[in-house]
Amino acid sequence: VRTELLTGYHYLTYLPTSASSTANPSTQNVIASAISLPLGETSNIKGTIVMLINEQQILDLLKGIQWVDNGAMFILDEKGQVIISTSNTYKLSPSLLAETQNANGYETYNADGTTQMLSFTTGASGWKYISLVPKSVVLERVNEMKTWAIYLIILVVAAGSAAAYWMAYRSYSPIRDLVYTINKGKNVPRNGPSNEYDFIRNSIAASVA
């Protein structure tokens, strides 16, 4: 990696590397960025500026994404090499590379027998951002919303039925009381009229006649 960085022309060249050593095995992975000097000179290169970016700082930013702990995200430079990976894998499988040849896309992808949702997009700089998330994780929120929608429908139907029953009972009570008042003490059989309205009508007609 060192030889590659210090030879040839570089302009914002990024390379994944590791700063760990036997002297300090706990050193975090870093991303190396190189710029050749003087700027714009492609043949008579006098030196190279190399900047090291702590990979963990970028990974910490990605942790704000809800599903990142359940999936994997890769960032590729314009040359197609992986410079950032949340899964510690810096080489994509040939099948995954073939699926991400286009600039942007969103589709299902079978990885190790698990259905994954593959999403990738290319930025203005030429970098490509690839994410792989299990389909079950993606649909978890959708299934949760569906469950809540079913509960809401059941609640609305139950509340509507209770309200309809209460309104029907409230409307029927005066008629029932009127029938009771008319029939009080008369012991008129109810097997003749089919309902309370017929009973009231027949009672009024019998009183007027």
JSON list of C-alpha atoms in Angstrom, two decimals:
[
{"chain": "A", "resi": 1, "resn": "VAL", "atom": "CA", "xyz": [0.00, 0.00, 0.00]},
{"chain": "A", "resi": 2, "resn": "ARG", "atom": "CA", "xyz": [2.82, 2.39, 0.88]},
{"chain": "A", "resi": 3, "resn": "THR", "atom": "CA", "xyz": [4.50, 1.83, -2.47]},
{"chain": "A", "resi": 4, "resn": "GLU", "atom": "CA", "xyz": [1.22, 2.44, -4.30]},
{"chain": "A", "resi": 5, "resn": "LEU", "atom": "CA", "xyz": [0.64, 5.70, -2.42]},
{"chain": "A", "resi": 6, "resn": "LEU", "atom": "CA", "xyz": [4.13, 7.09, -2.94]},
{"chain": "A", "resi": 7, "resn": "THR", "atom": "CA", "xyz": [4.49, 6.24, -6.62]},
{"chain": "A", "resi": 8, "resn": "GLY", "atom": "CA", "xyz": [2.60, 7.57, -9.61]},
{"chain": "A", "resi": 9, "resn": "TYR", "atom": "CA", "xyz": [0.18, 10.46, -9.83]},
{"chain": "A", "resi": 10, "resn": "HIS", "atom": "CA", "xyz": [-2.57, 10.81, -7.22]},
{"chain": "A", "resi": 11, "resn": "TYR", "atom": "CA", "xyz": [-5.40, 13.24, -6.83]},
{"chain": "A", "resi": 12, "resn": "LEU", "atom": "CA", "xyz": [-7.74, 12.48, -3.93]},
{"chain": "A", "resi": 13, "resn": "THR", "atom": "CA", "xyz": [-6.85, 8.82, -4.20]},
{"chain": "A", "resi": 14, "resn": "TYR", "atom": "CA", "xyz": [-8.38, 6.76, -1.38]},
{"chain": "A", "resi": 15, "resn": "LEU", "atom": "CA", "xyz": [-7.17, 3.39, -0.24]},
{"chain": "A", "resi": 16, "resn": "PRO", "atom": "CA", "xyz": [-8.41, 1.20, 2.59]},
{"chain": "A", "resi": 17, "resn": "THR", "atom": "CA", "xyz": [-5.52, 0.22, 4.83]},
{"chain": "A", "resi": 18, "resn": "SER", "atom": "CA", "xyz": [-4.74, -0.66, 8.41]},
{"chain": "A", "resi": 19, "resn": "ALA", "atom": "CA", "xyz": [-2.49, 1.29, 10.74]},
{"chain": "A", "resi": 20, "resn": "SER", "atom": "CA", "xyz": [-2.22, -1.59, 13.18]},
{"chain": "A", "resi": 21, "resn": "SER", "atom": "CA", "xyz": [1.17, -3.04, 13.90]},
{"chain": "A", "resi": 22, "resn": "THR", "atom": "CA", "xyz": [2.84, -5.45, 16.25]},
{"chain": "A", "resi": 23, "resn": "ALA", "atom": "CA", "xyz": [3.91, -2.51, 18.37]},
{"chain": "A", "resi": 24, "resn": "ASN", "atom": "CA", "xyz": [0.37, -1.22, 18.73]},
{"chain": "A", "resi": 25, "resn": "PRO", "atom": "CA", "xyz": [-2.16, -3.94, 17.75]},
{"chain": "A", "resi": 26, "resn": "SER", "atom": "CA", "xyz": [-5.10, -1.89, 19.02]},
{"chain": "A", "resi": 27, "resn": "THR", "atom": "CA", "xyz": [-4.67, 0.87, 16.40]},
{"chain": "A", "resi": 28, "resn": "GLN", "atom": "CA", "xyz": [-7.86, 1.44, 14.43]},
{"chain": "A", "resi": 29, "resn": "ASN", "atom": "CA", "xyz": [-8.24, 0.99, 10.69]},
{"chain": "A", "resi": 30, "resn": "VAL", "atom": "CA", "xyz": [-7.71, 4.12, 8.65]},
{"chain": "A", "resi": 31, "resn": "ILE", "atom": "CA", "xyz": [-8.45, 5.30, 5.12]},
{"chain": "A", "resi": 32, "resn": "ALA", "atom": "CA", "xyz": [-5.45, 6.70, 3.29]},
{"chain": "A", "resi": 33, "resn": "SER", "atom": "CA", "xyz": [-5.90, 9.67, 0.96]},
{"chain": "A", "resi": 34, "resn": "ALA", "atom": "CA", "xyz": [-3.06, 10.80, -1.33]},
{"chain": "A", "resi": 35, "resn": "ILE", "atom": "CA", "xyz": [-2.47, 13.98, -3.36]},
{"chain": "A", "resi": 36, "resn": "SER", "atom": "CA", "xyz": [0.58, 14.41, -5.58]},
{"chain": "A", "resi": 37, "resn": "LEU", "atom": "CA", "xyz": [2.67, 17.59, -5.49]},
{"chain": "A", "resi": 38, "resn": "PRO", "atom": "CA", "xyz": [2.87, 19.97, -7.18]},
{"chain": "A", "resi": 39, "resn": "LEU", "atom": "CA", "xyz": [-0.87, 20.07, -7.82]},
{"chain": "A", "resi": 40, "resn": "GLY", "atom": "CA", "xyz": [-1.79, 19.42, -11.42]},
{"chain": "A", "resi": 41, "resn": "GLU", "atom": "CA", "xyz": [1.67, 18.05, -12.31]},
{"chain": "A", "resi": 42, "resn": "THR", "atom": "CA", "xyz": [1.24, 14.52, -13.62]},
{"chain": "A", "resi": 43, "resn": "SER", "atom": "CA", "xyz": [4.82, 13.70, -14.65]},
{"chain": "A", "resi": 44, "resn": "ASN", "atom": "CA", "xyz": [7.34, 15.71, -12.60]},
{"chain": "A", "resi": 45, "resn": "ILE", "atom": "CA", "xyz": [6.05, 14.70, -9.16]},
{"chain": "A", "resi": 46, "resn": "LYS", "atom": "CA", "xyz": [8.06, 16.10, -6.25]},
{"chain": "A", "resi": 47, "resn": "GLY", "atom": "CA", "xyz": [6.16, 14.53, -3.37]},
{"chain": "A", "resi": 48, "resn": "THR", "atom": "CA", "xyz": [2.90, 13.13, -2.09]},
{"chain": "A", "resi": 49, "resn": "ILE", "atom": "CA", "xyz": [0.68, 14.30, 0.72]},
{"chain": "A", "resi": 50, "resn": "VAL", "atom": "CA", "xyz": [-0.86, 11.34, 2.55]},
{"chain": "A", "resi": 51, "resn": "MET", "atom": "CA", "xyz": [-3.75, 11.90, 4.97]},
{"chain": "A", "resi": 52, "resn": "LEU", "atom": "CA", "xyz": [-5.11, 9.21, 7.24]},
{"chain": "A", "resi": 53, "resn": "ILE", "atom": "CA", "xyz": [-8.81, 9.23, 8.13]},
{"chain": "A", "resi": 54, "resn": "ASN", "atom": "CA", "xyz": [-9.97, 7.20, 11.09]},
{"chain": "A", "resi": 55, "resn": "GLU", "atom": "CA", "xyz": [-12.45, 4.71, 9.65]},
{"chain": "A", "resi": 56, "resn": "GLN", "atom": "CA", "xyz": [-14.27, 4.40, 12.97]},
{"chain": "A", "resi": 57, "resn": "GLN", "atom": "CA", "xyz": [-15.37, 8.04, 12.83]},
{"chain": "A", "resi": 58, "resn": "ILE", "atom": "CA", "xyz": [-17.18, 7.38, 9.56]},
{"chain": "A", "resi": 59, "resn": "LEU", "atom": "CA", "xyz": [-18.66, 4.14, 10.88]},
{"chain": "A", "resi": 60, "resn": "ASP", "atom": "CA", "xyz": [-19.99, 6.02, 13.91]},
{"chain": "A", "resi": 61, "resn": "LEU", "atom": "CA", "xyz": [-21.87, 8.35, 11.56]},
{"chain": "A", "resi": 62, "resn": "LEU", "atom": "CA", "xyz": [-23.41, 5.36, 9.80]},
{"chain": "A", "resi": 63, "resn": "LYS", "atom": "CA", "xyz": [-24.66, 3.97, 13.11]},
{"chain": "A", "resi": 64, "resn": "GLY", "atom": "CA", "xyz": [-27.37, 6.63, 13.03]},
{"chain": "A", "resi": 65, "resn": "ILE", "atom": "CA", "xyz": [-29.08, 4.57, 10.31]},
{"chain": "A", "resi": 66, "resn": "GLN", "atom": "CA", "xyz": [-31.68, 2.34, 11.96]},
{"chain": "A", "resi": 67, "resn": "TRP", "atom": "CA", "xyz": [-30.85, -0.90, 10.15]},
{"chain": "A", "resi": 68, "resn": "VAL", "atom": "CA", "xyz": [-27.07, -0.60, 9.94]},
{"chain": "A", "resi": 69, "resn": "ASP", "atom": "CA", "xyz": [-26.49, -3.09, 12.78]},
{"chain": "A", "resi": 70, "resn": "ASN", "atom": "CA", "xyz": [-28.57, -5.71, 10.92]},
{"chain": "A", "resi": 71, "resn": "GLY", "atom": "CA", "xyz": [-27.14, -5.14, 7.45]},
{"chain": "A", "resi": 72, "resn": "ALA", "atom": "CA", "xyz": [-23.97, -4.12, 5.65]},
{"chain": "A", "resi": 73, "resn": "MET", "atom": "CA", "xyz": [-22.92, -0.94, 3.89]},
{"chain": "A", "resi": 74, "resn": "PHE", "atom": "CA", "xyz": [-20.09, -0.48, 1.43]},
{"chain": "A", "resi": 75, "resn": "ILE", "atom": "CA", "xyz": [-18.61, 2.66, -0.08]},
{"chain": "A", "resi": 76, "resn": "LEU", "atom": "CA", "xyz": [-16.69, 2.22, -3.33]},
{"chain": "A", "resi": 77, "resn": "ASP", "atom": "CA", "xyz": [-14.52, 4.83, -5.00]},
{"chain": "A", "resi": 78, "resn": "GLU", "atom": "CA", "xyz": [-14.71, 5.68, -8.69]},
{"chain": "A", "resi": 79, "resn": "LYS", "atom": "CA", "xyz": [-12.38, 2.76, -9.46]},
{"chain": "A", "resi": 80, "resn": "GLY", "atom": "CA", "xyz": [-14.76, 0.27, -7.85]},
{"chain": "A", "resi": 81, "resn": "GLN", "atom": "CA", "xyz": [-12.59, -0.61, -4.86]},
{"chain": "A", "resi": 82, "resn": "VAL", "atom": "CA", "xyz": [-14.16, -0.81, -1.40]},
{"chain": "A", "resi": 83, "resn": "ILE", "atom": "CA", "xyz": [-12.78, 1.91, 0.86]},
{"chain": "A", "resi": 84, "resn": "ILE", "atom": "CA", "xyz": [-15.34, 1.68, 3.70]},
{"chain": "A", "resi": 85, "resn": "SER", "atom": "CA", "xyz": [-17.19, -1.39, 4.91]},
{"chain": "A", "resi": 86, "resn": "THR", "atom": "CA", "xyz": [-19.35, -1.94, 7.98]},
{"chain": "A", "resi": 87, "resn": "SER", "atom": "CA", "xyz": [-18.83, -5.70, 7.75]},
{"chain": "A", "resi": 88, "resn": "ASN", "atom": "CA", "xyz": [-14.98, -5.68, 7.67]},
{"chain": "A", "resi": 89, "resn": "THR", "atom": "CA", "xyz": [-15.19, -7.12, 4.14]},
{"chain": "A", "resi": 90, "resn": "TYR", "atom": "CA", "xyz": [-13.29, -5.08, 1.59]},
{"chain": "A", "resi": 91, "resn": "LYS", "atom": "CA", "xyz": [-13.96, -7.24, -1.44]},
{"chain": "A", "resi": 92, "resn": "LEU", "atom": "CA", "xyz": [-17.40, -7.72, -2.94]},
{"chain": "A", "resi": 93, "resn": "SER", "atom": "CA", "xyz": [-18.47, -11.01, -4.46]},
{"chain": "A", "resi": 94, "resn": "PRO", "atom": "CA", "xyz": [-18.58, -11.19, -8.26]},
{"chain": "A", "resi": 95, "resn": "SER", "atom": "CA", "xyz": [-22.37, -11.67, -8.20]},
{"chain": "A", "resi": 96, "resn": "LEU", "atom": "CA", "xyz": [-22.86, -8.55, -6.05]},
{"chain": "A", "resi": 97, "resn": "LEU", "atom": "CA", "xyz": [-20.57, -6.53, -8.30]},
{"chain": "A", "resi": 98, "resn": "ALA", "atom": "CA", "xyz": [-22.57, -7.69, -11.31]},
{"chain": "A", "resi": 99, "resn": "GLU", "atom": "CA", "xyz": [-25.82, -6.59, -9.69]},
{"chain": "A", "resi": 100, "resn": "THR", "atom": "CA", "xyz": [-24.46, -3.09, -8.96]},
{"chain": "A", "resi": 101, "resn": "GLN", "atom": "CA", "xyz": [-23.08, -2.23, -12.38]},
{"chain": "A", "resi": 102, "resn": "ASN", "atom": "CA", "xyz": [-25.76, 0.40, -12.96]},
{"chain": "A", "resi": 103, "resn": "ALA", "atom": "CA", "xyz": [-25.53, 3.82, -11.35]},
{"chain": "A", "resi": 104, "resn": "ASN", "atom": "CA", "xyz": [-28.59, 3.33, -9.13]},
{"chain": "A", "resi": 105, "resn": "GLY", "atom": "CA", "xyz": [-30.87, 0.48, -8.19]},
{"chain": "A", "resi": 106, "resn": "TYR", "atom": "CA", "xyz": [-33.08, -1.17, -5.60]},
{"chain": "A", "resi": 107, "resn": "GLU", "atom": "CA", "xyz": [-33.88, -4.88, -5.79]},
{"chain": "A", "resi": 108, "resn": "THR", "atom": "CA", "xyz": [-33.93, -8.17, -3.91]},
{"chain": "A", "resi": 109, "resn": "TYR", "atom": "CA", "xyz": [-30.71, -10.13, -3.69]},
{"chain": "A", "resi": 110, "resn": "ASN", "atom": "CA", "xyz": [-30.06, -13.66, -2.44]},
{"chain": "A", "resi": 111, "resn": "ALA", "atom": "CA", "xyz": [-26.99, -13.77, -0.20]},
{"chain": "A", "resi": 112, "resn": "ASP", "atom": "CA", "xyz": [-26.06, -17.01, 1.54]},
{"chain": "A", "resi": 113, "resn": "GLY", "atom": "CA", "xyz": [-29.63, -18.29, 1.29]},
{"chain": "A", "resi": 114, "resn": "THR", "atom": "CA", "xyz": [-31.08, -15.13, 2.85]},
{"chain": "A", "resi": 115, "resn": "THR", "atom": "CA", "xyz": [-33.23, -12.70, 0.89]},
{"chain": "A", "resi": 116, "resn": "GLN", "atom": "CA", "xyz": [-31.66, -9.26, 1.14]},
{"chain": "A", "resi": 117, "resn": "MET", "atom": "CA", "xyz": [-32.77, -5.86, -0.08]},
{"chain": "A", "resi": 118, "resn": "LEU", "atom": "CA", "xyz": [-29.98, -4.43, -2.20]},
{"chain": "A", "resi": 119, "resn": "SER", "atom": "CA", "xyz": [-29.82, -0.67, -2.63]},
{"chain": "A", "resi": 120, "resn": "PHE", "atom": "CA", "xyz": [-27.07, 1.26, -4.40]},
{"chain": "A", "resi": 121, "resn": "THR", "atom": "CA", "xyz": [-26.56, 4.77, -5.69]},
{"chain": "A", "resi": 122, "resn": "THR", "atom": "CA", "xyz": [-23.70, 6.71, -7.26]},
{"chain": "A", "resi": 123, "resn": "GLY", "atom": "CA", "xyz": [-22.75, 10.18, -6.07]},
{"chain": "A", "resi": 124, "resn": "ALA", "atom": "CA", "xyz": [-21.46, 13.13, -8.10]},
{"chain": "A", "resi": 125, "resn": "SER", "atom": "CA", "xyz": [-17.90, 12.23, -7.09]},
{"chain": "A", "resi": 126, "resn": "GLY", "atom": "CA", "xyz": [-18.23, 8.80, -8.66]},
{"chain": "A", "resi": 127, "resn": "TRP", "atom": "CA", "xyz": [-18.38, 7.01, -5.33]},
{"chain": "A", "resi": 128, "resn": "LYS", "atom": "CA", "xyz": [-20.95, 4.26, -5.06]},
{"chain": "A", "resi": 129, "resn": "TYR", "atom": "CA", "xyz": [-22.90, 3.57, -1.87]},
{"chain": "A", "resi": 130, "resn": "ILE", "atom": "CA", "xyz": [-24.18, 0.01, -1.47]},
{"chain": "A", "resi": 131, "resn": "SER", "atom": "CA", "xyz": [-26.37, -1.32, 1.32]},
{"chain": "A", "resi": 132, "resn": "LEU", "atom": "CA", "xyz": [-27.52, -4.88, 2.00]},
{"chain": "A", "resi": 133, "resn": "VAL", "atom": "CA", "xyz": [-30.30, -5.39, 4.53]},
{"chain": "A", "resi": 134, "resn": "PRO", "atom": "CA", "xyz": [-32.29, -8.57, 5.26]},
{"chain": "A", "resi": 135, "resn": "LYS", "atom": "CA", "xyz": [-35.76, -8.33, 3.78]},
{"chain": "A", "resi": 136, "resn": "SER", "atom": "CA", "xyz": [-37.27, -9.28, 7.13]},
{"chain": "A", "resi": 137, "resn": "VAL", "atom": "CA", "xyz": [-35.67, -6.20, 8.71]},
{"chain": "A", "resi": 138, "resn": "VAL", "atom": "CA", "xyz": [-36.94, -3.92, 5.94]},
{"chain": "A", "resi": 139, "resn": "LEU", "atom": "CA", "xyz": [-40.47, -5.33, 6.18]},
{"chain": "A", "resi": 140, "resn": "GLU", "atom": "CA", "xyz": [-40.49, -5.31, 9.98]},
{"chain": "A", "resi": 141, "resn": "ARG", "atom": "CA", "xyz": [-41.75, -1.74, 10.08]},
{"chain": "A", "resi": 142, "resn": "VAL", "atom": "CA", "xyz": [-44.27, -2.45, 7.31]},
{"chain": "A", "resi": 143, "resn": "ASN", "atom": "CA", "xyz": [-45.61, -5.50, 9.16]},
{"chain": "A", "resi": 144, "resn": "GLU", "atom": "CA", "xyz": [-45.81, -3.47, 12.35]},
{"chain": "A", "resi": 145, "resn": "MET", "atom": "CA", "xyz": [-47.87, -0.81, 10.56]},
{"chain": "A", "resi": 146, "resn": "LYS", "atom": "CA", "xyz": [-50.14, -3.50, 9.09]},
{"chain": "A", "resi": 147, "resn": "THR", "atom": "CA", "xyz": [-50.72, -4.96, 12.55]},
{"chain": "A", "resi": 148, "resn": "TRP", "atom": "CA", "xyz": [-51.59, -1.55, 13.96]},
{"chain": "A", "resi": 149, "resn": "ALA", "atom": "CA", "xyz": [-53.91, -0.92, 11.00]},
{"chain": "A", "resi": 150, "resn": "ILE", "atom": "CA", "xyz": [-55.78, -4.19, 11.71]},
{"chain": "A", "resi": 151, "resn": "TYR", "atom": "CA", "xyz": [-56.12, -3.29, 15.39]},
{"chain": "A", "resi": 152, "resn": "LEU", "atom": "CA", "xyz": [-57.37, 0.16, 14.42]},
{"chain": "A", "resi": 153, "resn": "ILE", "atom": "CA", "xyz": [-59.98, -1.29, 12.05]},
{"chain": "A", "resi": 154, "resn": "ILE", "atom": "CA", "xyz": [-61.20, -3.68, 14.76]},
{"chain": "A", "resi": 155, "resn": "LEU", "atom": "CA", "xyz": [-61.41, -0.79, 17.22]},
{"chain": "A", "resi": 156, "resn": "VAL", "atom": "CA", "xyz": [-63.32, 1.40, 14.74]},
{"chain": "A", "resi": 157, "resn": "VAL", "atom": "CA", "xyz": [-65.76, -1.42, 13.92]},
{"chain": "A", "resi": 158, "resn": "ALA", "atom": "CA", "xyz": [-66.32, -2.15, 17.61]},
{"chain": "A", "resi": 159, "resn": "ALA", "atom": "CA", "xyz": [-66.81, 1.52, 18.44]},
{"chain": "A", "resi": 160, "resn": "GLY", "atom": "CA", "xyz": [-69.13, 1.99, 15.46]},
{"chain": "A", "resi": 161, "resn": "SER", "atom": "CA", "xyz": [-71.22, -1.03, 16.41]},
{"chain": "A", "resi": 162, "resn": "ALA", "atom": "CA", "xyz": [-71.53, 0.19, 19.99]},
{"chain": "A", "resi": 163, "resn": "ALA", "atom": "CA", "xyz": [-72.52, 3.67, 18.81]},
{"chain": "A", "resi": 164, "resn": "ALA", "atom": "CA", "xyz": [-75.09, 2.25, 16.37]},
{"chain": "A", "resi": 165, "resn": "TYR", "atom": "CA", "xyz": [-76.59, 0.04, 19.08]},
{"chain": "A", "resi": 166, "resn": "TRP", "atom": "CA", "xyz": [-76.80, 2.97, 21.50]},
{"chain": "A", "resi": 167, "resn": "MET", "atom": "CA", "xyz": [-78.46, 5.24, 18.92]},
{"chain": "A", "resi": 168, "resn": "ALA", "atom": "CA", "xyz": [-80.93, 2.51, 17.92]},
{"chain": "A", "resi": 169, "resn": "TYR", "atom": "CA", "xyz": [-81.77, 1.83, 21.57]},
{"chain": "A", "resi": 170, "resn": "ARG", "atom": "CA", "xyz": [-82.19, 5.56, 22.25]},
{"chain": "A", "resi": 171, "resn": "SER", "atom": "CA", "xyz": [-84.56, 5.93, 19.27]},
{"chain": "A", "resi": 172, "resn": "TYR", "atom": "CA", "xyz": [-86.53, 2.82, 20.21]},
{"chain": "A", "resi": 173, "resn": "SER", "atom": "CA", "xyz": [-87.05, 3.65, 23.90]},
{"chain": "A", "resi": 174, "resn": "PRO", "atom": "CA", "xyz": [-89.76, 6.33, 23.39]},
{"chain": "A", "resi": 175, "resn": "ILE", "atom": "CA", "xyz": [-91.70, 4.03, 21.06]},
{"chain": "A", "resi": 176, "resn": "ARG", "atom": "CA", "xyz": [-91.45, 1.18, 23.54]},
{"chain": "A", "resi": 177, "resn": "ASP", "atom": "CA", "xyz": [-92.68, 3.42, 26.35]},
{"chain": "A", "resi": 178, "resn": "LEU", "atom": "CA", "xyz": [-95.58, 4.64, 24.19]},
{"chain": "A", "resi": 179, "resn": "VAL", "atom": "CA", "xyz": [-96.61, 1.08, 23.39]},
{"chain": "A", "resi": 180, "resn": "TYR", "atom": "CA", "xyz": [-96.46, 0.22, 27.07]},
{"chain": "A", "resi": 181, "resn": "THR", "atom": "CA", "xyz": [-98.63, 3.23, 27.95]},
{"chain": "A", "resi": 182, "resn": "ILE", "atom": "CA", "xyz": [-101.25, 2.38, 25.32]},
{"chain": "A", "resi": 183, "resn": "ASN", "atom": "CA", "xyz": [-101.32, -1.26, 26.25]},
{"chain": "A", "resi": 184, "resn": "LYS", "atom": "CA", "xyz": [-101.23, -0.67, 30.00]},
{"chain": "A", "resi": 185, "resn": "GLY", "atom": "CA", "xyz": [-104.05, -2.49, 31.68]},
{"chain": "A", "resi": 186, "resn": "LYS", "atom": "CA", "xyz": [-105.61, -3.65, 28.38]},
{"chain": "A", "resi": 187, "resn": "ASN", "atom": "CA", "xyz": [-103.71, -6.90, 27.92]},
{"chain": "A", "resi": 188, "resn": "VAL", "atom": "CA", "xyz": [-103.93, -6.51, 24.14]},
{"chain": "A", "resi": 189, "resn": "PRO", "atom": "CA", "xyz": [-102.28, -9.49, 22.44]},
{"chain": "A", "resi": 190, "resn": "ARG", "atom": "CA", "xyz": [-99.17, -8.60, 20.40]},
{"chain": "A", "resi": 191, "resn": "ASN", "atom": "CA", "xyz": [-99.37, -11.47, 17.95]},
{"chain": "A", "resi": 192, "resn": "GLY", "atom": "CA", "xyz": [-101.50, -9.41, 15.56]},
{"chain": "A", "resi": 193, "resn": "PRO", "atom": "CA", "xyz": [-99.45, -6.33, 14.60]},
{"chain": "A", "resi": 194, "resn": "SER", "atom": "CA", "xyz": [-96.01, -7.12, 13.29]},
{"chain": "A", "resi": 195, "resn": "ASN", "atom": "CA", "xyz": [-94.27, -4.23, 15.06]},
{"chain": "A", "resi": 196, "resn": "GLU", "atom": "CA", "xyz": [-94.77, -1.31, 17.42]},
{"chain": "A", "resi": 197, "resn": "TYR", "atom": "CA", "xyz": [-95.76, 1.13, 14.64]},
{"chain": "A", "resi": 198, "resn": "ASP", "atom": "CA", "xyz": [-98.54, -1.16, 13.48]},
{"chain": "A", "resi": 199, "resn": "PHE", "atom": "CA", "xyz": [-99.70, -1.61, 17.05]},
{"chain": "A", "resi": 200, "resn": "ILE", "atom": "CA", "xyz": [-99.82, 2.17, 17.65]},
{"chain": "A", "resi": 201, "resn": "ARG", "atom": "CA", "xyz": [-101.65, 2.77, 14.36]},
{"chain": "A", "resi": 202, "resn": "ASN", "atom": "CA", "xyz": [-104.21, 0.07, 15.06]},
{"chain": "A", "resi": 203, "resn": "SER", "atom": "CA", "xyz": [-104.73, 1.32, 18.60]},
{"chain": "A", "resi": 204, "resn": "ILE", "atom": "CA", "xyz": [-105.33, 4.90, 17.39]},
{"chain": "A", "resi": 205, "resn": "ALA", "atom": "CA", "xyz": [-107.68, 3.66, 14.68]},
{"chain": "A", "resi": 206, "resn": "ALA", "atom": "CA", "xyz": [-109.64, 1.59, 17.23]},
{"chain": "A", "resi": 207, "resn": "SER", "atom": "CA", "xyz": [-109.91, 4.61, 19.57]},
{"chain": "A", "resi": 208, "resn": "VAL", "atom": "CA", "xyz": [-111.18, 6.96, 16.85]},
{"chain": "A", "resi": 209, "resn": "ALA", "atom": "CA", "xyz": [-113.71, 4.50, 15.40]}
]
